[in-house]
Coordinates of C-alpha atoms in Angstrom, one line a residue:
M1 CA -13.2 -29.5 43.1
E2 CA -12.9 -27.7 40.2
L3 CA -10.2 -28.9 37.6
R4 CA -7.7 -26.0 35.9
F5 CA -5.3 -26.5 33.4
E6 CA -2.2 -25.1 31.9
L7 CA -0.8 -25.0 28.5
L8 CA 0.9 -21.6 28.9
G9 CA 4.4 -23.9 29.6
P10 CA 4.1 -28.0 29.9
V11 CA 1.0 -29.2 29.7
R12 CA -0.2 -29.9 33.4
A13 CA -4.1 -30.0 34.7
W14 CA -4.6 -29.5 38.8
R15 CA -7.6 -30.4 41.1
G16 CA -7.4 -27.7 43.8
D17 CA -4.3 -27.6 44.8
T18 CA -3.3 -30.9 44.0
E19 CA -1.3 -31.9 40.3
I20 CA -3.2 -34.3 38.3
D21 CA -1.1 -36.9 36.5
L22 CA -1.3 -36.9 32.5
G23 CA 0.5 -39.6 32.0
A24 CA 2.6 -40.5 28.7
P25 CA 4.1 -37.3 27.0
Q26 CA 1.8 -38.3 24.0
Q27 CA -1.3 -38.4 26.4
R28 CA -0.1 -35.5 27.5
A29 CA -0.2 -34.0 24.3
L30 CA -3.8 -34.8 23.2
L31 CA -5.0 -33.3 26.1
G32 CA -3.3 -29.9 24.9
L33 CA -4.4 -30.6 21.5
L34 CA -8.5 -30.7 23.1
L35 CA -7.4 -27.9 25.3
L36 CA -6.3 -25.9 22.2
R37 CA -10.1 -26.1 20.5
D38 CA -11.8 -24.1 23.0
G39 CA -14.5 -26.0 23.6
A40 CA -14.7 -27.2 19.8
L41 CA -15.2 -30.4 18.5
A42 CA -11.5 -31.9 17.7
T43 CA -12.3 -35.2 15.2
S44 CA -10.7 -37.6 15.1
D45 CA -8.4 -37.1 11.6
Q46 CA -7.4 -34.0 13.1
L47 CA -6.3 -35.3 16.4
L48 CA -4.4 -38.3 14.5
T49 CA -2.6 -35.7 12.4
A50 CA -1.8 -33.7 14.6
L51 CA -0.4 -35.7 16.7
W52 CA 1.5 -37.7 14.3
A53 CA 1.1 -36.0 11.2
D54 CA 2.3 -38.5 8.1
Q55 CA 3.7 -41.1 10.0
T56 CA 0.7 -42.1 11.9
P57 CA 0.8 -45.9 13.1
R58 CA -1.1 -48.8 12.0
A59 CA -3.1 -48.9 15.2
A60 CA -3.3 -44.9 15.9
A61 CA -7.4 -44.7 16.0
G62 CA -7.0 -47.4 18.4
M63 CA -4.2 -45.8 20.4
I64 CA -6.0 -42.1 20.6
R65 CA -9.3 -44.1 21.9
S66 CA -7.0 -45.6 24.9
Y67 CA -5.2 -42.1 25.9
V68 CA -8.8 -40.4 25.8
S69 CA -9.8 -43.3 28.4
R70 CA -6.9 -42.9 30.4
L71 CA -7.4 -39.3 30.9
R72 CA -10.9 -39.6 31.9
R73 CA -10.2 -41.5 34.8
A74 CA -7.2 -39.4 35.7
L75 CA -9.9 -36.1 35.6
S76 CA -13.3 -37.3 35.2
E77 CA -15.3 -39.9 33.3
S78 CA -17.2 -36.7 32.1
T79 CA -14.5 -34.4 31.5
I80 CA -14.1 -35.3 27.8
Q81 CA -17.3 -35.9 25.7
S82 CA -17.4 -38.5 22.7
V83 CA -19.3 -36.0 20.0
G84 CA -19.7 -37.2 16.3
G85 CA -16.4 -38.8 15.3
G86 CA -14.7 -36.7 17.5
Y87 CA -13.9 -35.1 21.3
V88 CA -15.0 -32.0 23.0
L89 CA -13.5 -31.0 26.3
P90 CA -15.0 -27.9 27.9
V91 CA -13.9 -25.5 29.4
A92 CA -15.3 -23.7 32.3
P93 CA -14.3 -20.0 32.7
G94 CA -11.1 -19.3 34.1
A95 CA -9.8 -23.0 34.4
L96 CA -7.5 -22.7 31.4
D97 CA -4.7 -19.9 31.3
L98 CA -4.6 -19.6 27.7
N99 CA -8.7 -18.1 28.0
E100 CA -7.0 -16.0 31.4
F101 CA -4.1 -14.8 29.2
L102 CA -6.3 -13.5 26.1
R103 CA -9.0 -12.0 28.7
L104 CA -6.7 -9.9 30.8
I105 CA -4.8 -8.9 27.5
D106 CA -7.9 -7.6 26.1
E107 CA -9.2 -6.0 29.0
A108 CA -5.7 -4.0 29.7
R109 CA -5.8 -2.9 25.9
T110 CA -9.9 -1.5 27.0
A111 CA -8.2 0.3 29.2
R112 CA -5.0 1.8 27.3
K113 CA -8.3 3.3 25.1
D114 CA -10.2 4.6 28.0
G115 CA -7.0 6.6 28.7
R116 CA -6.2 4.9 32.5
P117 CA -2.2 3.6 31.5
E118 CA -1.7 2.2 35.0
A119 CA -4.7 -0.3 34.5
W120 CA -3.3 -1.2 30.8
A121 CA 0.2 -1.6 32.5
D122 CA -0.6 -3.7 35.8
G123 CA -3.2 -6.0 33.5
L124 CA -0.8 -7.0 31.1
R125 CA 1.7 -7.9 33.9
A126 CA -1.0 -10.1 35.3
A127 CA -1.6 -11.7 31.6
L128 CA 2.6 -12.1 31.5
K129 CA 2.3 -14.0 35.2
L130 CA 0.4 -16.7 33.7
W131 CA 3.0 -18.1 31.5
K132 CA 5.6 -20.8 33.0
G133 CA 7.8 -21.4 30.1
T134 CA 7.7 -22.7 26.7
P135 CA 4.1 -23.1 25.6
L136 CA 3.0 -26.6 25.0
A137 CA 6.7 -27.8 26.0
G138 CA 7.2 -31.6 25.7
V139 CA 4.0 -31.9 23.0
R140 CA 5.6 -32.6 19.4
G141 CA 4.6 -32.3 16.3
D142 CA 4.6 -29.2 13.5
F143 CA 0.5 -28.5 14.2
A144 CA 2.4 -27.8 18.3
G145 CA 4.7 -26.2 16.8
W146 CA 2.8 -24.0 15.3
E147 CA 0.6 -23.0 17.9
R148 CA 3.8 -22.5 19.6
E149 CA 4.5 -19.9 18.0
R150 CA 1.4 -18.7 17.2
L151 CA 1.6 -18.2 21.3
R152 CA 4.7 -16.4 21.8
Q153 CA 3.8 -13.4 19.7
H154 CA 1.4 -13.2 21.5
R155 CA 3.4 -12.5 24.4
L156 CA 6.0 -10.8 22.6
A157 CA 3.4 -8.5 21.2
A158 CA 2.1 -8.0 24.8
V159 CA 5.9 -7.4 26.8
E160 CA 6.2 -4.6 23.9
D161 CA 2.7 -3.4 25.4
L162 CA 3.8 -3.6 28.9
A163 CA 7.2 -1.6 27.8
A164 CA 5.0 1.1 26.3
A165 CA 2.8 1.4 29.1
D166 CA 5.6 1.8 31.6
L167 CA 7.2 4.3 29.1
E168 CA 3.7 6.6 29.7
L169 CA 4.2 6.3 33.3
G170 CA 7.2 7.5 33.5
R171 CA 9.2 4.2 34.3
P172 CA 12.2 3.8 31.5
E173 CA 14.4 1.9 33.8
E174 CA 11.1 -1.0 34.1
A175 CA 10.8 -0.6 30.6
A176 CA 14.6 -1.3 29.6
Q177 CA 14.3 -4.8 32.1
V178 CA 11.4 -5.7 30.2
L179 CA 12.8 -5.0 26.7
A180 CA 16.2 -6.3 27.0
P181 CA 15.5 -10.0 27.2
I182 CA 13.3 -9.6 24.0
V183 CA 16.0 -7.8 21.7
I184 CA 18.1 -10.7 22.8
E185 CA 15.8 -13.3 21.9
H186 CA 14.3 -11.9 18.7
P187 CA 17.1 -9.8 17.4
M188 CA 15.6 -9.4 13.7
R189 CA 12.3 -7.6 15.6
E190 CA 12.4 -3.6 15.4
R191 CA 9.7 -2.5 17.8
P192 CA 11.8 -3.8 20.8
R193 CA 14.4 -2.2 19.5
E194 CA 12.7 0.9 19.2
L195 CA 11.4 1.0 22.5
L196 CA 14.4 0.0 24.1
M197 CA 16.4 2.8 22.5
L198 CA 13.4 5.4 23.7
A199 CA 13.7 3.5 27.5
L200 CA 17.6 4.2 27.5
Y201 CA 17.6 7.8 26.5
R202 CA 14.6 8.4 29.2
S203 CA 17.2 6.9 31.5
G204 CA 19.4 9.4 30.6
R205 CA 21.8 7.0 28.8
Q206 CA 22.0 8.6 25.1
A207 CA 25.2 7.1 23.9
D208 CA 23.6 3.6 24.3
A209 CA 20.8 4.1 22.6
L210 CA 22.4 5.0 19.6
R211 CA 24.9 2.7 20.0
L212 CA 21.9 -0.2 19.6
Y213 CA 20.3 1.8 16.6
Q214 CA 23.8 1.2 15.2
E215 CA 24.3 -2.7 16.1
T216 CA 20.3 -2.8 14.8
Q217 CA 21.7 -1.2 11.0
H218 CA 24.7 -3.8 11.1
L219 CA 22.5 -6.6 11.6
L220 CA 19.9 -6.0 9.8
A221 CA 22.7 -5.1 6.9
D222 CA 24.6 -8.2 7.4
E223 CA 21.8 -10.6 7.9
L224 CA 18.7 -9.2 5.7
G225 CA 20.3 -6.7 3.6
V226 CA 18.1 -4.0 4.3
D227 CA 18.3 -0.5 6.3
P228 CA 16.2 -0.2 9.7
G229 CA 12.3 0.3 9.1
P230 CA 11.0 3.7 9.3
E231 CA 10.0 4.0 12.9
L232 CA 13.2 3.3 14.4
R233 CA 15.0 5.2 11.8
E234 CA 12.5 8.3 13.3
M235 CA 13.7 7.3 16.8
H236 CA 17.2 8.2 16.3
R237 CA 16.6 11.6 14.2
R238 CA 15.0 12.7 17.1
I239 CA 17.2 11.2 19.8
L240 CA 20.4 12.5 17.5
A241 CA 18.4 16.0 17.6
S242 CA 18.1 16.0 21.0
D243 CA 14.1 16.0 20.5
P244 CA 12.1 17.7 23.8
T245 CA 9.3 15.7 23.1
L246 CA 11.1 12.5 23.7
L247 CA 12.1 13.4 27.2
G248 CA 8.0 13.3 28.8
V249 CA 7.7 11.9 32.1
V250 CA 3.9 10.8 31.5
Q251 CA 2.7 11.1 27.9
A252 CA -1.0 12.9 28.0
P253 CA -3.5 9.9 27.6
V254 CA -5.2 10.0 24.0
V255 CA -8.4 12.0 23.6
V256 CA -10.5 10.9 21.0
A257 CA -13.5 13.6 20.4
P258 CA -16.6 12.9 19.0
V259 CA -15.8 12.0 15.7
L260 CA -17.7 14.5 13.4
E261 CA -20.7 13.8 11.7
A262 CA -20.0 13.8 8.7
P263 CA -16.2 15.1 7.3
E264 CA -16.5 16.3 3.8
Q265 CA -13.1 16.9 2.7
L266 CA -13.6 15.9 -1.2
P267 CA -11.7 18.9 -3.4
P268 CA -14.9 20.4 -5.4
D269 CA -16.3 18.8 -8.4
L270 CA -15.0 20.3 -12.2
P271 CA -18.2 21.7 -13.3
E272 CA -17.0 20.3 -16.9
F273 CA -16.9 17.1 -16.2
T274 CA -18.2 14.3 -18.1
G275 CA -17.2 11.8 -20.8
R276 CA -16.9 9.3 -18.1
G277 CA -20.4 7.8 -17.4
E278 CA -19.9 3.9 -17.7
D279 CA -17.0 4.3 -15.7
L280 CA -18.6 5.6 -13.0
V281 CA -21.2 2.4 -13.2
R282 CA -18.6 -0.1 -13.2
L283 CA -16.3 1.7 -10.6
S284 CA -19.2 1.6 -8.6
M285 CA -19.7 -1.7 -8.2
L286 CA -16.2 -2.7 -7.1
L287 CA -16.2 0.2 -3.8
R288 CA -19.2 -2.6 -2.4
A289 CA -17.9 -3.5 0.9
S290 CA -18.5 -7.5 1.5
G291 CA -18.2 -8.8 5.6
D292 CA -14.5 -8.2 6.4
H293 CA -13.4 -7.8 3.1
L294 CA -12.1 -3.4 2.7
P295 CA -12.4 -2.3 -1.0
V296 CA -9.5 -0.2 -2.5
L297 CA -9.6 0.8 -5.6
G298 CA -6.9 2.4 -7.7
L299 CA -7.1 4.2 -10.7
T300 CA -3.6 4.8 -13.0
G301 CA -3.5 6.1 -16.3
A302 CA -0.9 8.4 -18.1
P303 CA -0.7 11.8 -17.0
G304 CA -3.2 14.5 -17.3
I305 CA -5.6 11.8 -17.8
G306 CA -7.9 12.7 -14.9
K307 CA -7.5 10.3 -12.3
T308 CA -7.9 12.7 -9.7
S309 CA -11.0 14.3 -11.1
L310 CA -12.7 10.9 -11.9
A311 CA -11.8 10.1 -8.0
V312 CA -13.4 12.8 -6.5
H313 CA -16.2 12.9 -8.7
L314 CA -16.7 9.1 -7.8
G315 CA -16.6 10.2 -4.2
R316 CA -19.3 13.0 -4.3
R317 CA -21.4 10.9 -6.2
L318 CA -21.3 8.0 -3.8
A319 CA -21.5 10.8 -0.7
S320 CA -24.7 9.2 0.5
R321 CA -23.2 6.0 0.4
F322 CA -20.9 7.1 3.3
P323 CA -22.7 9.1 5.4
A324 CA -19.6 8.6 8.4
G325 CA -17.5 11.0 6.1
Q326 CA -15.3 11.3 3.3
Y327 CA -11.6 11.9 3.4
Y328 CA -9.0 13.1 1.5
V329 CA -5.3 13.5 1.1
H330 CA -3.0 14.4 -1.2
M331 CA 0.2 12.6 -0.8
S332 CA 2.7 14.2 -2.3
S333 CA 1.8 17.6 -0.1
A334 CA 0.4 15.8 3.4
G335 CA 3.6 15.8 5.7
D336 CA 1.7 12.8 7.7
P337 CA -0.8 11.8 6.1
L338 CA -2.3 9.5 8.9
S339 CA -2.2 12.3 11.7
S340 CA -3.8 14.4 9.3
L341 CA -6.8 11.6 8.9
L342 CA -6.6 11.2 12.7
R343 CA -7.0 14.8 13.3
A344 CA -10.1 15.0 10.9
A345 CA -11.6 12.0 13.0
G346 CA -11.5 14.3 16.0
V347 CA -8.7 13.3 17.4
A348 CA -7.4 15.9 19.5
T349 CA -4.0 14.2 21.0
L350 CA -2.0 12.1 18.9
P351 CA -0.3 8.8 20.0
E352 CA 3.5 9.2 19.9
S353 CA 4.3 6.2 17.7
P354 CA 3.2 5.4 14.1
S355 CA 2.2 2.4 14.7
E356 CA -0.3 3.4 18.0
R357 CA -1.4 5.8 15.4
G358 CA -2.3 3.6 12.0
A359 CA -3.7 1.5 15.0
L360 CA -6.2 4.5 16.3
W361 CA -7.1 5.4 13.4
R362 CA -8.4 1.8 12.6
T363 CA -10.3 1.7 15.5
L364 CA -11.9 4.7 14.8
T365 CA -12.8 3.7 11.4
A366 CA -13.7 -0.2 11.7
G367 CA -17.4 -0.8 11.2
R368 CA -18.3 3.3 9.6
R369 CA -19.3 3.7 6.7
V370 CA -17.0 6.0 5.3
L371 CA -14.8 6.5 2.2
V372 CA -11.1 7.3 1.9
V373 CA -9.3 9.2 -1.0
L374 CA -5.6 9.3 -1.4
D375 CA -4.6 11.4 -4.4
N376 CA -1.1 10.3 -5.9
A377 CA 0.3 7.7 -4.2
K378 CA 3.6 6.6 -4.5
S379 CA 4.4 3.4 -2.9
A380 CA 2.2 0.5 -1.1
G381 CA 4.5 1.4 2.2
D382 CA 2.8 5.1 2.1
V383 CA -1.1 3.1 1.7
L384 CA -1.0 0.7 3.9
P385 CA -0.5 2.7 7.2
L386 CA -4.2 5.0 6.0
L387 CA -6.1 1.9 5.5
P388 CA -9.0 2.6 7.5
G389 CA -10.6 -0.4 9.6
T390 CA -13.1 -2.9 7.9
G391 CA -16.8 -3.7 8.0
G392 CA -17.8 -0.8 5.7
A393 CA -14.8 1.9 4.5
A394 CA -13.7 2.0 1.4
V395 CA -10.9 3.3 -0.5
V396 CA -9.7 5.1 -3.8
L397 CA -6.5 5.8 -4.5
T398 CA -4.8 7.6 -8.2
A399 CA -1.0 6.7 -8.5
S400 CA 1.3 7.0 -11.7
R401 CA 1.7 3.3 -11.8
R402 CA 0.1 -0.1 -10.3
L403 CA 1.3 -0.5 -6.2
F404 CA 1.6 -3.7 -5.5
G405 CA 1.3 -5.3 -1.9
L406 CA -1.9 -4.0 -1.2
P407 CA -4.3 -6.3 0.0
Y408 CA -7.8 -6.8 -2.2
A409 CA -7.0 -4.2 -4.8
D410 CA -9.0 -3.5 -7.7
W411 CA -6.7 -1.7 -10.5
V412 CA -8.4 0.1 -13.6
K413 CA -6.7 2.2 -16.2
V414 CA -8.4 5.2 -16.7
E415 CA -8.6 5.5 -20.3
P416 CA -8.7 8.4 -23.1
L417 CA -11.7 9.8 -23.9
S418 CA -13.6 8.6 -27.1
P419 CA -13.6 11.4 -29.9
E420 CA -17.5 11.6 -29.1
K421 CA -16.5 12.1 -25.5
S422 CA -14.1 14.4 -26.4
M423 CA -16.1 16.9 -28.7
E424 CA -18.7 16.7 -25.9
L425 CA -16.3 18.1 -23.0
L426 CA -14.6 20.7 -25.7
E427 CA -18.5 21.9 -26.7
R428 CA -19.1 22.5 -22.9
L429 CA -15.8 24.4 -22.2
V430 CA -15.9 26.5 -25.4
G431 CA -19.9 26.5 -26.4
V432 CA -21.8 24.7 -28.4
R433 CA -22.3 27.2 -31.6
R434 CA -18.6 27.7 -32.0
V435 CA -17.5 24.3 -32.2
Q436 CA -20.6 23.1 -34.3
A437 CA -19.7 25.6 -36.8
E438 CA -16.5 23.6 -37.5
P439 CA -16.7 20.0 -37.2
A440 CA -14.1 19.1 -38.9
D441 CA -11.6 21.4 -37.8
A442 CA -12.9 20.2 -34.4
R443 CA -12.0 16.6 -34.7
R444 CA -8.9 17.5 -36.0
L445 CA -7.7 19.5 -33.2
L446 CA -8.9 16.9 -30.5
A447 CA -6.8 14.9 -32.6
L448 CA -3.7 17.0 -31.3
S449 CA -4.9 16.1 -27.8
S450 CA -5.4 12.2 -28.2
G451 CA -8.8 12.2 -25.3
V452 CA -6.2 13.2 -23.0
P453 CA -8.8 15.8 -20.6
Q454 CA -6.2 18.3 -19.6
A455 CA -5.2 18.6 -22.5
I456 CA -8.5 19.6 -24.1
Q457 CA -8.7 21.9 -21.3
A458 CA -5.6 23.4 -22.3
T459 CA -6.6 23.6 -25.8
A460 CA -9.8 24.8 -25.3
S461 CA -8.3 27.4 -22.4
R462 CA -6.0 29.0 -25.5
L463 CA -9.4 28.9 -27.6
Q464 CA -11.4 30.9 -24.7
S465 CA -8.6 33.7 -24.8
R466 CA -8.6 33.9 -28.5
P467 CA -12.2 34.5 -29.6
G468 CA -11.1 36.1 -33.2
W469 CA -9.7 32.8 -33.8
S470 CA -11.4 29.6 -36.1
L471 CA -10.5 26.7 -35.1
A472 CA -8.8 26.1 -38.5
T473 CA -6.2 28.8 -37.1
A474 CA -6.4 27.3 -33.9
Y475 CA -5.0 23.7 -35.5
E476 CA -2.6 25.0 -37.8
R477 CA -1.5 26.9 -34.3
M478 CA -1.2 24.2 -32.4
R479 CA -0.1 22.0 -34.9
L480 CA 2.9 23.9 -35.3
R481 CA 3.3 25.4 -31.7
G482 CA 6.4 23.0 -31.0
A483 CA 8.3 24.3 -34.3
L484 CA 7.1 27.8 -33.9
E485 CA 6.5 28.6 -30.3
P486 CA 8.9 27.8 -27.1
R487 CA 6.7 26.6 -24.7
H488 CA 6.9 27.2 -20.9
S489 CA 6.1 24.5 -18.6
E490 CA 6.2 26.5 -15.5
C491 CA 3.0 28.0 -17.2
D492 CA 1.0 25.0 -19.1
P493 CA -0.3 22.6 -16.7
V494 CA 0.1 19.6 -19.2
D495 CA 3.5 19.7 -19.5
S496 CA 3.6 20.3 -15.6
A497 CA 2.0 17.0 -15.3
Y498 CA 4.6 15.9 -17.8
D499 CA 7.3 17.3 -15.9
V500 CA 6.4 15.6 -12.4
A501 CA 5.9 12.1 -14.0
V502 CA 9.0 11.8 -16.1
G503 CA 10.4 13.6 -13.0
E504 CA 9.8 9.9 -10.7
L505 CA 11.7 7.8 -13.9
S506 CA 15.4 6.6 -13.8
P507 CA 18.1 8.8 -15.9
E508 CA 17.8 5.8 -18.4
Q509 CA 14.3 5.6 -18.6
A510 CA 14.0 9.4 -19.0
Q511 CA 16.3 9.4 -21.9
A512 CA 14.5 6.3 -23.9
F513 CA 10.8 8.5 -23.2
R514 CA 13.0 11.4 -25.2
L515 CA 14.3 9.7 -27.9
L516 CA 11.8 7.3 -28.6
A517 CA 9.6 10.0 -29.0
L518 CA 11.7 11.1 -32.3
L519 CA 9.9 8.0 -33.9
E520 CA 6.4 8.4 -36.1
G521 CA 3.9 6.6 -35.4
D522 CA 3.5 3.4 -33.8
F523 CA 6.9 1.4 -33.8
T524 CA 7.9 -2.0 -32.9
L525 CA 11.2 -3.2 -30.8
P526 CA 13.8 -3.1 -33.5
A527 CA 12.9 0.1 -34.2
A528 CA 13.0 1.3 -30.8
S529 CA 16.4 -1.1 -30.3
V530 CA 17.9 1.1 -33.2
V531 CA 16.7 4.4 -31.4
L532 CA 18.4 3.4 -28.1
E533 CA 21.3 1.7 -29.4
L534 CA 20.4 -1.4 -27.2
A535 CA 20.0 -5.0 -27.5
E536 CA 16.3 -5.7 -28.1
P537 CA 16.2 -7.4 -24.4
E538 CA 17.1 -4.2 -22.9
T539 CA 15.2 -2.2 -24.8
E540 CA 12.0 -4.4 -24.3
A541 CA 12.3 -3.6 -20.5
V542 CA 13.3 0.0 -20.5
V543 CA 9.7 0.0 -23.2
E544 CA 7.7 -1.7 -21.0
S545 CA 8.4 0.4 -17.9
L546 CA 7.5 3.5 -19.9
V547 CA 4.1 1.3 -20.3
D548 CA 3.9 0.8 -16.8
A549 CA 4.3 4.5 -16.1
H550 CA 1.9 4.9 -18.8
L551 CA 4.0 7.3 -20.6
L552 CA 3.5 4.6 -23.3
E553 CA 0.9 2.7 -25.0
S554 CA 0.9 -1.1 -26.5
R555 CA -0.8 -2.2 -29.3
G556 CA -1.1 -5.6 -29.0
A557 CA 2.4 -7.4 -28.1
D558 CA 4.9 -5.8 -30.2
R559 CA 3.4 -2.3 -31.0
Y560 CA 3.9 0.9 -28.9
Y561 CA 3.0 4.5 -29.1
Y562 CA 2.1 7.9 -27.9
L563 CA -0.2 9.7 -26.8
H564 CA 0.1 13.1 -29.1
P565 CA 0.4 15.5 -26.4
L566 CA 3.3 13.1 -24.3
Q567 CA 4.7 12.6 -27.7
E568 CA 5.1 16.3 -28.6
F569 CA 6.4 17.0 -25.3
A570 CA 8.8 14.5 -25.2
R571 CA 10.4 15.8 -28.4
M572 CA 10.6 19.4 -27.4
R573 CA 12.7 17.8 -24.4
A574 CA 14.7 15.6 -26.6
W575 CA 16.0 18.8 -28.2
R576 CA 16.4 20.7 -25.6
V577 CA 17.9 18.1 -23.0
E578 CA 19.9 15.5 -25.5
G579 CA 21.1 18.1 -27.8
E580 CA 20.9 18.7 -31.7
G581 CA 23.5 16.2 -32.1
T582 CA 22.1 13.1 -30.1
C583 CA 18.9 13.8 -31.9
Q584 CA 19.9 13.8 -35.3
A585 CA 22.4 10.6 -34.4
V586 CA 19.0 9.5 -33.7
L587 CA 17.5 10.0 -37.0
S588 CA 20.6 9.0 -39.0
R589 CA 20.3 5.4 -37.5
V590 CA 16.6 5.1 -37.6
A591 CA 17.2 6.3 -41.5
D592 CA 19.8 4.0 -42.3
Y593 CA 17.5 1.2 -40.9
R594 CA 14.7 2.3 -43.0
A595 CA 16.5 2.0 -46.4
Q596 CA 17.4 -1.4 -45.2
Q597 CA 13.6 -2.5 -44.3
P598 CA 12.1 -1.0 -47.6
V599 CA 8.8 -3.0 -46.9
L600 CA 8.5 -2.0 -43.9
A601 CA 9.1 1.7 -44.7
S602 CA 6.9 1.9 -47.8
V603 CA 4.1 1.1 -44.7
S604 CA 2.1 4.0 -43.0
G605 CA 3.0 4.4 -39.1
S606 CA 5.8 1.8 -38.8
G607 CA 7.4 3.6 -36.5
L608 CA 10.5 3.7 -39.1
V609 CA 9.7 7.4 -39.7
S610 CA 11.2 9.9 -37.8
R611 CA 9.7 13.7 -37.7
P612 CA 12.1 15.9 -35.5
V613 CA 10.3 18.7 -33.7
G614 CA 11.9 21.5 -31.8
P615 CA 13.4 24.6 -31.2
G616 CA 14.6 26.5 -34.4
S617 CA 13.0 23.9 -36.3
R618 CA 11.8 24.1 -39.8
R619 CA 9.2 22.6 -42.3
S620 CA 11.0 20.8 -45.5
R621 CA 9.6 20.7 -48.8
S622 CA 9.2 17.2 -48.2
G623 CA 6.8 17.7 -44.8
T624 CA 9.5 16.5 -42.8
T625 CA 11.0 18.4 -40.1
G626 CA 14.7 19.2 -39.2
P627 CA 16.8 21.3 -37.6
A628 CA 17.8 24.7 -39.2

């Protein structure tokens, strides 16, 4: 008669209907450890560590041999095989409850994907019936503890899936019965609470569902100091709003249409795109997948530096490498980015919960050569659900700063264009002949843009609309436009981009961004401390936060500077937002500090010379400016 083994409870063995006496606890533990290997070799060292950890008795190796010998007599001589300094216990199909549990779970989830919710629920119930209590009960040691917890997580996920299946089949009472003990046993786990809220609501117990949310909210705040996650909050909101979609008796099965041959969602490329040849070669190398590794490329940099243009151009350049399609989501304007991606992939009916939508997205894209471009991402939490399955996909994302918490992400800062590339871009925009007629003035004009492509495009737009201007005239007009010509952010794409970036700062950071722009050239932390009236440690914290946001640049370890368009914008905002009194007070403090630093004050670009530029300002005879 064939042997059967159980691990989902106490370690037990059966021959037919007769249970086999496995002997002492350590002997039973050894059998459990061999069964967990599922036919793979367990070396003597692995067994010693698993059974005794760092408290191995002197005669432990002999004890292992003795346990194996006794188990062979109890089971059969050929059951446990000696192989290469260790032991192997081959298990026949269907002979180990753990293997049967995992097989039934896989079959149930396949039924779910095929749109057979009844088979999904039946398979999960059959799998859970195999559990007889605490897995590996009676087996002591750290290794057994880790394995026990791993198996408990498998069971917990199966219970949650069963509740979801019962809800889908219109059986909320059964789902509530399944979930209630799980909520008690695992009070910090949010998915059972979300499902139980839905089960209570569908059972006509709206008050109980809302009470459960309140209890969860208090529990998480007291124990962890956090709020409920987005899925729990969304369930609470929908229950409060009596969302009619929560009452569907039987949810329609997920219908997956054939995946589009090659979705092409990338925006049009800029015809004037230039100056990034070396960057494109390097970025292309970073997007090469390797095994199960999903390449994620993050582009950061100053506002207007061309992150989106570079991401789109890179995606179009590599389109042939991703024949299964190129997806694009603008994170600031997409209401539900994950749903947008699924619809583009051909999903007609979306799963109800965000976690199921994420799982479906990863399933559809696993092993497929797709590129996903996520533009203007704000947090890792927003990005993680949108990551496709591994095995061929790649992701490019743009962000104002690095997002921490993304696996395998390579972050690249998009730098300003070099003077040569800036000139090439200006020539493409306004014409080679016009630029080459005044090369020195073209270089002076481009210096005002600091290599920021969007600023160069704004300059070119102004030149295109004024064909009678020489470049020298354009330079003088644009150099003085902060003092002579009011700027309107709603009409200026450069200012609009900067307004958005500053809007993401805290009030303290935004004020520092504006006031520090009153300094001329590079500046040091002591000079910044004078401006902000903060101690140097606090000054360094706020200045470095602006560097992280790419609104300031660092030169070495202790010097900082603005890109010219950003500084011009910040100065204008300083006079408008902070007011003339505040700006004059800053200039007075800087002048006093400069007087105490005679050597530094004589050095050009020391960061101690302030030049206020603002509405109604006038240029003095000395070349500095000040309010009228």
